[in-house]
Amino acid sequence: MLARFLKDEGVEYIYGYPGGAALHIYDALFRQDDVKHILVRHEQAATHMADGYARASGKPGVVLVTSGPGATNAVTGIATAYMDSIPMVVLCGQVASHLIGEDAFQETDIVGVTRPIVKHSFSIRHPSDIPTVLKKAFYIASSGRPGPVVVDIPKDMTAPTERYEYVYPRKVKLRSYNPVSRGHTGQIRKAVELIMSARRPVIFAGGGVITGRASEALTALAHRLNIPVITSLMGLGAFPQNDPQSLGWPGMHGSYESNMAMHNSDLVLGVGVRFDDRVTNNVTRFCPDARIVHIDVDPSSISKTVHADVPIVGAADNVLNEMLNQIGQRTEAQEPLDEWWETINAWREERRGKLYEPAAAGEPLKPQQVVEAVHRVTHGDAYVVTDVGQHQMFAAQYYKFNQPNRWISSSGLGTMGFGLPAAMGIKLNYPDEHVVLFTGEGSFQMMMQELSTCKQFGIPVKIVNLNNASLGMVRQWQDLNYKSRHAHSYMESLPDFEKLIEAYGFKAITVRTPEELEPALEEAFRSKDELVFLDIHVDPREHVYPMQVPQGAMCDMLLSKTERT
């Protein structure tokens, strides 16, 4: 039933690791060819592979693990997906029903363990329930505000001696779960009135624009009203970054002009955003002169951290299109924004050419110039995956995204080790595309065993290791706040990455100087069918700037080691 349901649901790949409680399911998967199982080397990698696929495709990723440690190893990946609203269905084997609560071998109450970090969870009570429960799981995971759903499956529920009629449920109805799609017309009208009368408006677009497939409507609205667009880190690509109305992303390491514009705005149209602490900084000083219009499909996100003057619950695509319709019917003129754009362009000019100083010949490479070089060689058209740390921020700052679903990064939980398996999940499903992982030697070593999975299944991702021999972001905070007392932030026993990668049977290239960079990238990206690891040694003293001053307003930023606003 389980294997047949996955086929009927259109699932092509399932990522997992076998164990006793899940062996009946594995046996069923072995006896069919439609759903392909990818054997990871650690269950956390299975969840990140499913997560990466889901972010790139918008469809739920599917994970299969066994009970006890198999299920608990998946917890970090479940939390990663939950924090970023990523659709995922996690199938967990469980000990037989009569053993639950007996502290049986490899028993864990995974429903209880994951309750705070899932959208919903189910436990199979009878084998005949499997198709209906799984249909509910997929529907909940992918509708409304997406998220991970755990399905706990006791081993006796999949015993091959138990046989029942299988019927694929075409539809599912849940009495207590009815996500809103259309926004309230009156609230949308109030929002339109505020937008049309604003003199310093900004659109703040988040990951909800991408998951809600609302990028086209967002772009049309921004162009119709000539409003500057700021995207959150999760929203990169929701609005084309090569568009002159794009100001980049705001917050802790956001661009100077985006932070200044949001702080000085008189209206913020938030679409599919959480207004999280990495954006707002000190929430009591956030956008002091701005009215807030907040559109979100999840009512619990509205006014959670920032009070919304006009809350609108609904799917981003529907609400934005309704806004466009109402604007088209209005006869009143929009307030002119010429003065606002003059101010914004002055902020842009203020920082032009001051972002960083590229390395000269013979000097240590700057991580920023590496990211820019990768952007050039891939023509800005790759799926870009990151781990977490300085390299993540540099990639977000210097690789420009003009399409949604191309920026793949753990933004909410900040999970080191996310990158390699997430990149693998994308490359497996999009073999004709360049998939680039920006990582650091700290993050990479957390999941590097998945190179073995790459070898087994032929997954040719490109890995760019910005090697500064340290936990760069930790070291940066220690430089700024702890008088450069680098407590356990330096990696003192790194492997020879070339030999390590070659031991798995792949190509590795070491880059130490600016002169070596371009030829190495050309060689690495010549083919989309070969895994290449680029170990690029970068300046270990480099910091990520801008950087917001803790507990300040959005406009309070460190601009370099010697400058601040």
Coordinates of C-alpha atoms in Angstrom, one line a residue:
M1 CA 0.0 0.0 0.0
L2 CA 2.7 2.4 0.9
A3 CA 4.8 1.8 -2.2
R4 CA 1.8 1.9 -4.4
F5 CA 0.6 5.2 -2.9
L6 CA 4.0 6.9 -3.4
K7 CA 3.8 5.9 -7.1
D8 CA 0.3 7.1 -7.5
E9 CA 1.2 10.4 -5.7
G10 CA 3.9 11.0 -8.3
V11 CA 6.9 10.5 -6.0
E12 CA 10.0 9.7 -8.0
Y13 CA 12.6 9.7 -5.3
I14 CA 12.5 8.8 -1.6
Y15 CA 15.6 9.4 0.6
G16 CA 16.3 7.1 3.6
Y17 CA 18.2 4.5 5.6
P18 CA 16.9 1.1 6.5
G19 CA 16.4 -0.5 9.9
G20 CA 14.4 -3.3 11.5
A21 CA 11.1 -1.4 12.0
A22 CA 11.0 -0.3 8.4
L23 CA 12.1 -3.5 6.6
H24 CA 8.6 -4.5 5.5
I25 CA 8.4 -1.1 3.7
Y26 CA 11.9 -1.5 2.2
D27 CA 11.0 -5.0 0.9
A28 CA 8.0 -3.5 -0.8
L29 CA 10.1 -0.8 -2.4
F30 CA 12.6 -3.4 -3.6
R31 CA 9.8 -5.3 -5.4
Q32 CA 8.9 -2.3 -7.6
D33 CA 10.8 0.1 -10.0
D34 CA 8.7 3.3 -10.0
V35 CA 9.8 4.9 -6.8
K36 CA 13.6 5.1 -6.5
H37 CA 15.2 4.9 -3.1
I38 CA 18.4 6.9 -2.4
L39 CA 20.5 5.4 0.3
V40 CA 22.1 8.2 2.4
R41 CA 24.9 7.6 4.9
H42 CA 23.1 9.5 7.8
E43 CA 19.4 10.1 8.3
Q44 CA 19.9 13.8 8.7
A45 CA 21.2 13.9 5.1
A46 CA 17.9 12.2 4.0
T47 CA 15.9 15.1 5.4
H48 CA 18.2 17.7 3.8
M49 CA 18.0 15.9 0.4
A50 CA 14.2 16.0 0.6
D51 CA 14.4 19.6 1.8
G52 CA 16.6 20.7 -1.1
Y53 CA 14.4 19.0 -3.7
A54 CA 11.3 20.6 -2.1
R55 CA 12.8 24.1 -2.2
A56 CA 13.8 23.8 -5.8
S57 CA 10.5 22.2 -7.0
G58 CA 7.8 23.3 -4.6
K59 CA 6.7 19.7 -4.1
P60 CA 7.0 17.7 -0.9
G61 CA 10.2 15.8 -0.4
V62 CA 9.8 12.3 1.1
V63 CA 12.0 10.6 3.7
L64 CA 12.0 7.1 5.0
V65 CA 13.8 6.2 8.3
T66 CA 13.5 3.5 10.9
S67 CA 12.6 3.7 14.6
G68 CA 14.6 5.0 17.5
P69 CA 18.0 6.5 16.4
G70 CA 16.9 6.5 12.8
A71 CA 14.0 8.8 13.6
T72 CA 15.9 11.0 16.0
N73 CA 18.8 11.4 13.5
A74 CA 16.2 13.0 11.2
V75 CA 15.1 15.6 13.8
T76 CA 17.5 18.4 12.8
G77 CA 16.4 18.1 9.2
I78 CA 12.7 18.2 10.2
A79 CA 13.4 21.3 12.3
T80 CA 15.2 22.9 9.4
A81 CA 12.2 22.4 7.1
Y82 CA 9.8 23.6 9.8
M83 CA 11.6 26.9 10.4
D84 CA 11.7 27.7 6.6
S85 CA 8.1 26.4 5.8
I86 CA 9.3 23.6 3.5
P87 CA 6.9 20.8 2.5
M88 CA 8.2 17.4 3.6
V89 CA 6.7 14.0 4.5
V90 CA 8.8 11.9 6.9
L91 CA 7.8 8.2 7.1
C92 CA 9.2 6.7 10.4
G93 CA 9.2 3.0 11.1
Q94 CA 8.1 2.2 14.7
V95 CA 8.2 -0.8 16.9
A96 CA 5.2 -3.1 16.8
S97 CA 2.0 -1.7 18.3
H98 CA 1.9 -4.0 21.3
L99 CA 5.5 -2.9 22.2
I100 CA 4.9 0.8 22.2
G101 CA 5.5 2.2 25.7
E102 CA 7.5 -0.9 26.8
D103 CA 10.9 0.7 26.1
A104 CA 11.4 -1.8 23.3
F105 CA 14.6 -2.0 21.3
Q106 CA 15.0 1.1 19.2
E107 CA 11.7 2.6 20.5
T108 CA 11.3 6.4 20.6
D109 CA 8.1 8.4 20.8
I110 CA 9.0 10.3 17.6
V111 CA 5.5 11.9 17.4
G112 CA 6.2 13.4 20.9
V113 CA 9.8 14.3 20.1
T114 CA 8.9 16.2 17.0
R115 CA 5.6 17.8 18.1
P116 CA 7.1 21.4 18.3
I117 CA 8.8 21.2 14.9
V118 CA 6.2 19.7 12.6
K119 CA 3.1 21.1 11.0
H120 CA 1.2 17.9 11.9
S121 CA 1.9 14.2 12.7
F122 CA 0.0 10.9 12.3
S123 CA 0.4 7.4 13.7
I124 CA -1.0 4.5 11.6
R125 CA -3.6 2.6 13.7
H126 CA -4.7 0.1 11.0
P127 CA -3.1 -1.0 7.7
S128 CA -6.2 -0.1 5.8
D129 CA -5.7 3.5 6.9
I130 CA -2.4 3.9 5.1
P131 CA -3.6 5.4 1.8
T132 CA -5.9 8.0 3.5
V133 CA -3.4 9.0 6.1
L134 CA -0.6 9.5 3.5
K135 CA -2.9 11.5 1.3
K136 CA -3.7 13.8 4.3
A137 CA 0.0 14.0 5.1
F138 CA 0.9 15.2 1.6
Y139 CA -2.0 17.6 1.5
I140 CA -1.2 19.2 4.9
A141 CA 2.5 19.4 4.1
S142 CA 2.0 21.2 0.8
S143 CA -1.0 23.4 1.3
G144 CA -1.5 26.7 3.2
R145 CA 1.8 27.5 4.9
P146 CA 3.9 24.4 4.0
G147 CA 5.8 22.4 6.5
P148 CA 7.0 18.9 7.5
V149 CA 4.6 16.1 8.5
V150 CA 5.7 13.0 10.3
V151 CA 3.9 9.7 9.8
D152 CA 4.7 7.1 12.5
I153 CA 4.2 3.5 11.2
P154 CA 4.4 0.6 13.7
K155 CA 6.0 -2.5 12.1
D156 CA 2.9 -4.7 12.5
M157 CA 0.9 -2.1 10.4
T158 CA 3.1 -3.1 7.4
A159 CA 3.2 -6.9 7.9
P160 CA 3.0 -8.6 4.5
T161 CA 0.6 -11.2 5.9
E162 CA -2.0 -8.4 6.4
R163 CA -3.8 -7.7 3.1
Y164 CA -6.5 -5.1 2.4
E165 CA -8.0 -3.5 -0.7
Y166 CA -5.9 -0.6 -1.9
V167 CA -7.7 2.5 -3.3
Y168 CA -5.8 5.7 -4.1
P169 CA -7.7 8.6 -2.5
R170 CA -8.1 11.3 -5.2
K171 CA -9.1 13.9 -2.7
V172 CA -9.0 14.4 1.0
K173 CA -11.1 16.5 3.3
L174 CA -10.1 17.6 6.8
R175 CA -12.9 19.2 8.9
S176 CA -10.5 21.1 11.2
Y177 CA -8.0 22.2 8.5
N178 CA -9.2 24.7 5.9
P179 CA -6.3 27.0 4.8
V180 CA -7.5 30.4 3.5
S181 CA -6.7 31.2 -0.1
R182 CA -8.5 34.5 -0.8
G183 CA -7.9 37.6 1.2
H184 CA -10.6 39.8 2.6
T185 CA -11.7 42.3 0.0
G186 CA -12.2 45.1 2.5
Q187 CA -8.8 44.6 4.0
I188 CA -7.2 44.6 0.5
R189 CA -9.0 47.9 -0.3
K190 CA -7.6 49.5 2.9
A191 CA -4.1 48.3 1.9
V192 CA -4.4 49.7 -1.6
E193 CA -5.5 53.1 -0.1
L194 CA -2.4 53.2 2.1
I195 CA -0.1 52.1 -0.7
M196 CA -1.5 54.7 -3.1
S197 CA -1.1 57.6 -0.6
A198 CA 2.4 56.6 0.7
R199 CA 5.3 58.8 -0.2
R200 CA 8.1 56.4 0.9
P201 CA 6.7 52.9 0.4
V202 CA 8.7 49.6 0.2
I203 CA 7.6 46.1 -0.7
F204 CA 9.2 43.5 1.6
A205 CA 8.8 40.1 0.0
G206 CA 9.7 36.8 1.7
G207 CA 9.8 33.1 1.2
G208 CA 6.0 33.0 1.1
V209 CA 6.1 34.7 -2.3
I210 CA 8.2 31.8 -3.6
T211 CA 6.3 28.9 -2.0
G212 CA 3.0 30.6 -3.0
R213 CA 4.2 31.0 -6.6
A214 CA 3.4 34.7 -6.5
S215 CA 6.6 36.1 -8.0
E216 CA 4.9 37.1 -11.2
A217 CA 2.1 38.9 -9.4
L218 CA 4.6 40.6 -7.1
T219 CA 6.7 41.8 -10.0
A220 CA 3.6 43.1 -11.8
L221 CA 2.5 45.1 -8.7
A222 CA 6.0 46.6 -8.1
H223 CA 6.3 47.7 -11.7
R224 CA 2.7 49.0 -11.8
L225 CA 3.4 51.3 -8.8
N226 CA 7.2 51.8 -9.2
I227 CA 7.8 50.8 -5.6
P228 CA 11.3 49.6 -4.5
V229 CA 11.4 45.9 -3.6
I230 CA 13.3 44.4 -0.7
T231 CA 13.4 40.6 -0.4
S232 CA 14.2 38.6 2.8
L233 CA 17.0 36.1 2.7
M234 CA 14.3 33.3 2.1
G235 CA 12.8 35.5 -0.6
L236 CA 15.9 35.9 -2.8
G237 CA 14.8 35.6 -6.5
A238 CA 11.1 36.4 -5.7
F239 CA 11.8 39.7 -7.5
P240 CA 14.6 39.8 -10.2
Q241 CA 17.8 41.3 -8.6
N242 CA 18.9 42.8 -12.0
D243 CA 15.8 44.9 -11.9
P244 CA 16.5 48.6 -11.0
Q245 CA 13.7 48.5 -8.4
S246 CA 15.5 45.7 -6.5
L247 CA 17.3 46.9 -3.4
G248 CA 18.5 43.5 -2.3
W249 CA 17.9 41.9 1.1
P250 CA 17.7 43.6 4.6
G251 CA 18.7 42.8 8.1
M252 CA 21.8 41.6 9.9
H253 CA 24.0 41.5 6.8
G254 CA 21.6 43.0 4.3
S255 CA 22.5 45.8 1.9
Y256 CA 23.0 49.4 3.1
E257 CA 20.3 50.7 0.8
S258 CA 17.7 48.1 1.7
N259 CA 18.2 48.7 5.5
M260 CA 18.2 52.5 5.0
A261 CA 15.1 52.4 2.8
M262 CA 13.1 50.1 5.1
H263 CA 14.0 52.2 8.2
N264 CA 13.0 55.5 6.5
S265 CA 9.9 54.2 4.8
D266 CA 6.4 55.4 5.6
L267 CA 4.7 52.1 4.5
V268 CA 6.0 48.5 4.4
L269 CA 4.0 46.0 2.3
G270 CA 5.1 42.7 3.8
V271 CA 4.3 39.7 1.6
G272 CA 4.9 36.2 3.0
V273 CA 7.5 37.3 5.6
R274 CA 7.8 36.7 9.3
F275 CA 9.6 39.9 10.3
D276 CA 12.1 37.8 12.1
D277 CA 14.8 39.1 14.5
R278 CA 17.5 38.9 11.9
V279 CA 15.6 41.6 9.9
T280 CA 14.1 43.8 12.5
N281 CA 17.0 44.1 14.9
N282 CA 15.5 45.9 17.9
V283 CA 11.8 45.5 17.2
T284 CA 11.0 48.6 19.3
R285 CA 13.0 50.7 16.9
F286 CA 11.8 49.0 13.7
C287 CA 10.6 51.3 10.9
P288 CA 9.4 54.1 13.3
D289 CA 7.4 56.1 10.7
A290 CA 5.9 53.2 8.7
R291 CA 2.5 51.7 8.5
I292 CA 2.6 48.0 8.1
V293 CA 0.5 46.0 5.6
H294 CA 1.1 42.3 6.2
I295 CA -0.1 39.5 3.8
D296 CA 0.4 35.9 5.0
V297 CA -1.4 32.7 4.5
D298 CA -0.7 31.8 8.1
P299 CA -2.7 34.0 10.5
S300 CA -0.4 33.2 13.4
S301 CA 2.5 34.9 11.7
I302 CA 0.7 38.3 11.4
S303 CA 1.4 40.8 14.2
K304 CA 3.5 38.1 16.0
T305 CA 6.6 40.3 16.2
V306 CA 5.6 43.5 14.3
H307 CA 2.1 45.0 14.7
A308 CA 0.2 45.0 11.3
D309 CA -1.9 48.1 10.7
V310 CA -3.7 46.2 7.9
P311 CA -3.5 42.4 8.3
I312 CA -4.5 40.3 5.3
V313 CA -4.8 36.5 5.6
G314 CA -4.6 34.8 2.3
A315 CA -2.4 33.2 -0.4
A316 CA 0.1 35.7 -1.7
D317 CA -0.8 35.1 -5.4
N318 CA -4.5 35.6 -4.9
V319 CA -4.1 38.7 -2.7
L320 CA -1.6 40.4 -5.0
N321 CA -3.7 39.8 -8.1
E322 CA -6.7 41.2 -6.2
M323 CA -4.7 44.3 -5.4
L324 CA -3.8 44.8 -9.0
N325 CA -7.4 44.5 -10.0
Q326 CA -8.4 47.1 -7.4
I327 CA -5.6 49.5 -8.4
G328 CA -6.7 49.2 -12.0
Q329 CA -10.2 50.3 -11.1
R330 CA -9.1 53.4 -9.1
T331 CA -9.3 56.9 -10.6
E332 CA -7.2 58.6 -7.8
A333 CA -3.6 59.2 -8.8
Q334 CA -0.8 57.6 -6.8
E335 CA 1.5 59.9 -4.8
P336 CA 4.6 60.7 -6.9
L337 CA 7.7 58.8 -5.7
D338 CA 10.4 60.8 -7.5
E339 CA 11.8 62.2 -4.3
W340 CA 11.9 58.8 -2.7
W341 CA 13.8 57.3 -5.6
E342 CA 16.3 60.2 -5.5
T343 CA 17.0 59.4 -1.8
I344 CA 17.4 55.7 -2.5
N345 CA 19.7 56.2 -5.4
A346 CA 21.8 58.5 -3.2
W347 CA 22.2 55.7 -0.7
R348 CA 23.2 53.4 -3.6
E349 CA 25.9 55.8 -4.7
E350 CA 27.1 56.3 -1.2
R351 CA 28.4 52.7 -1.1
R352 CA 29.2 52.1 -4.8
G353 CA 32.8 50.8 -5.1
K354 CA 33.2 50.5 -1.3
L355 CA 31.8 47.0 -0.7
Y356 CA 35.1 45.2 -0.5
E357 CA 38.7 45.5 -1.8
P358 CA 39.5 42.6 -4.2
A359 CA 42.8 40.8 -3.6
A360 CA 45.7 41.9 -5.8
A361 CA 48.2 39.4 -7.3
G362 CA 49.8 37.3 -4.7
E363 CA 47.4 38.3 -1.9
P364 CA 45.0 36.0 -0.2
L365 CA 41.7 35.7 -2.2
K366 CA 38.6 37.5 -0.9
P367 CA 35.6 35.3 -0.5
Q368 CA 33.4 38.0 -2.2
Q369 CA 35.4 37.9 -5.4
V370 CA 35.2 34.1 -5.5
V371 CA 31.4 34.3 -5.4
E372 CA 31.3 36.9 -8.1
A373 CA 33.6 34.7 -10.2
V374 CA 31.3 31.8 -9.8
H375 CA 28.3 34.0 -10.8
R376 CA 30.2 34.9 -14.0
V377 CA 31.1 31.4 -15.0
T378 CA 27.6 30.1 -14.4
H379 CA 26.0 33.2 -16.0
G380 CA 23.9 33.7 -12.9
D381 CA 21.8 30.7 -13.8
A382 CA 22.8 28.0 -11.3
Y383 CA 20.9 26.5 -8.4
V384 CA 23.0 27.9 -5.5
V385 CA 23.0 26.0 -2.2
T386 CA 24.8 27.1 0.9
D387 CA 25.8 25.8 4.3
V388 CA 25.7 28.2 7.2
G389 CA 28.3 30.9 8.1
Q390 CA 30.2 33.7 6.4
H391 CA 30.2 31.9 3.1
Q392 CA 26.4 31.8 3.2
M393 CA 26.2 35.6 3.7
F394 CA 28.8 36.3 1.0
A395 CA 26.9 34.0 -1.5
A396 CA 23.6 35.8 -0.7
Q397 CA 25.3 39.2 -1.2
Y398 CA 27.3 38.6 -4.4
Y399 CA 25.4 36.0 -6.4
K400 CA 22.4 37.7 -7.9
F401 CA 19.2 35.8 -8.4
N402 CA 16.6 36.7 -11.1
Q403 CA 14.4 33.6 -10.6
P404 CA 12.6 32.1 -7.6
N405 CA 13.6 28.6 -6.2
R406 CA 17.3 29.1 -7.2
W407 CA 18.6 30.2 -3.7
I408 CA 18.6 27.2 -1.4
S409 CA 19.8 27.8 2.2
S410 CA 18.8 27.1 5.8
S411 CA 17.8 30.5 6.9
G412 CA 15.6 30.0 10.0
L413 CA 17.4 27.2 11.9
G414 CA 20.9 27.9 10.4
T415 CA 21.8 24.3 10.0
M416 CA 25.5 23.6 9.3
G417 CA 25.8 20.4 7.2
F418 CA 22.6 21.3 5.3
G419 CA 24.3 22.2 2.0
L420 CA 25.8 19.0 0.5
P421 CA 22.7 16.7 0.8
A422 CA 20.4 19.6 -0.2
A423 CA 22.5 20.2 -3.3
M424 CA 22.4 16.4 -4.0
G425 CA 18.6 16.4 -3.8
I426 CA 18.4 19.2 -6.4
K427 CA 21.0 17.8 -8.8
L428 CA 19.4 14.3 -8.7
N429 CA 16.1 15.9 -9.9
Y430 CA 17.6 18.5 -12.2
P431 CA 20.5 16.7 -13.8
D432 CA 20.9 19.2 -16.7
E433 CA 21.4 22.2 -14.4
H434 CA 24.4 23.5 -12.6
V435 CA 24.0 23.0 -8.9
V436 CA 26.7 24.8 -6.9
L437 CA 27.3 24.4 -3.2
F438 CA 29.1 27.2 -1.3
T439 CA 30.4 25.7 1.9
G440 CA 33.1 26.2 4.6
E441 CA 35.4 23.6 6.0
G442 CA 33.4 23.6 9.3
S443 CA 30.0 22.9 7.6
F444 CA 31.3 20.5 5.0
Q445 CA 32.8 18.1 7.6
M446 CA 29.4 17.7 9.2
M447 CA 28.0 15.8 6.2
M448 CA 31.0 15.0 4.0
Q449 CA 30.2 11.2 4.3
E450 CA 27.5 11.9 1.7
L451 CA 30.2 11.9 -1.0
S452 CA 29.7 8.2 -0.8
T453 CA 26.1 8.6 -1.7
C454 CA 27.2 10.9 -4.6
K455 CA 29.5 8.1 -5.8
Q456 CA 26.8 5.4 -5.6
F457 CA 24.1 7.3 -7.4
G458 CA 26.2 9.5 -9.7
I459 CA 25.3 12.9 -8.3
P460 CA 27.7 15.5 -9.9
V461 CA 27.4 18.6 -7.8
K462 CA 30.0 21.4 -7.8
I463 CA 31.4 22.2 -4.3
V464 CA 33.1 25.5 -3.6
N465 CA 34.8 25.4 -0.3
L466 CA 35.7 28.9 1.0
N467 CA 38.5 27.7 3.2
N468 CA 39.5 30.1 5.9
A469 CA 40.6 27.4 8.4
S470 CA 38.1 28.7 10.9
L471 CA 34.5 29.0 11.9
G472 CA 34.3 32.3 10.2
M473 CA 31.1 33.8 11.6
V474 CA 32.0 32.7 15.1
R475 CA 35.4 34.3 14.7
Q476 CA 33.9 37.5 13.4
W477 CA 31.7 37.9 16.5
Q478 CA 34.7 37.1 18.7
D479 CA 36.7 39.8 16.9
L480 CA 33.9 42.3 17.4
N481 CA 32.6 41.4 20.9
Y482 CA 35.3 39.4 22.7
K483 CA 38.5 41.4 21.9
S484 CA 39.6 38.7 19.3
R485 CA 39.6 35.9 21.9
H486 CA 39.1 33.1 19.4
A487 CA 37.7 30.4 21.7
H488 CA 37.6 27.2 19.6
S489 CA 36.8 28.9 16.3
Y490 CA 39.9 27.8 14.5
M491 CA 40.2 24.4 12.8
E492 CA 43.6 23.1 13.7
S493 CA 43.5 19.6 12.1
L494 CA 41.9 20.0 8.7
P495 CA 42.2 17.1 6.3
D496 CA 44.0 17.4 3.0
F497 CA 40.8 18.0 1.0
E498 CA 42.3 17.0 -2.3
K499 CA 43.3 13.5 -1.0
L500 CA 39.9 13.2 0.8
I501 CA 37.9 14.0 -2.3
E502 CA 40.1 11.7 -4.5
A503 CA 39.6 8.9 -2.0
Y504 CA 35.9 9.0 -2.9
G505 CA 36.9 9.0 -6.6
F506 CA 36.2 12.6 -7.5
K507 CA 38.2 15.5 -8.8
A508 CA 39.6 18.2 -6.4
I509 CA 41.3 21.5 -7.3
T510 CA 43.1 23.6 -4.8
V511 CA 43.2 27.4 -5.3
R512 CA 45.4 29.8 -3.3
T513 CA 45.9 32.9 -5.5
P514 CA 43.8 35.2 -7.6
E515 CA 45.7 34.1 -10.7
E516 CA 44.5 30.5 -10.2
L517 CA 40.9 31.3 -9.6
E518 CA 39.4 31.8 -13.1
P519 CA 41.2 28.8 -14.8
A520 CA 40.1 26.5 -11.9
L521 CA 36.5 27.6 -12.2
E522 CA 36.5 27.2 -16.0
E523 CA 37.8 23.6 -15.5
A524 CA 35.3 22.8 -12.8
F525 CA 32.3 24.0 -14.6
R526 CA 33.2 22.8 -18.1
S527 CA 30.9 19.8 -17.6
K528 CA 27.6 19.4 -15.7
D529 CA 28.2 15.6 -15.3
E530 CA 31.3 15.6 -13.0
L531 CA 31.5 16.2 -9.3
V532 CA 34.3 18.7 -8.6
F533 CA 35.5 20.0 -5.2
L534 CA 37.2 23.4 -5.3
D535 CA 39.2 24.0 -2.1
I536 CA 39.6 27.8 -2.3
H537 CA 41.8 29.3 0.4
V538 CA 40.5 32.8 1.3
D539 CA 41.6 35.6 3.6
P540 CA 40.8 34.4 7.1
R541 CA 40.6 38.0 8.4
E542 CA 37.7 39.0 6.2
H543 CA 34.4 40.0 7.9
V544 CA 30.9 40.2 6.4
Y545 CA 29.7 43.8 6.1
P546 CA 27.3 45.6 6.4
M547 CA 26.5 44.2 9.9
Q548 CA 23.8 45.6 12.0
V549 CA 24.7 47.0 15.5
P550 CA 23.1 44.7 18.1
Q551 CA 19.9 46.2 19.6
G552 CA 20.0 49.1 17.2
A553 CA 17.6 50.2 14.5
M554 CA 17.8 48.8 10.9
C555 CA 19.9 51.9 10.0
D556 CA 22.5 51.2 12.6
M557 CA 25.2 49.3 10.8
L558 CA 28.9 48.6 10.8
L559 CA 30.1 49.2 7.2
S560 CA 33.6 48.0 7.6
K561 CA 36.2 47.4 10.4
T562 CA 36.6 51.2 10.7
E563 CA 33.2 52.6 9.6
R564 CA 29.7 52.7 10.9
T565 CA 26.6 54.6 10.1

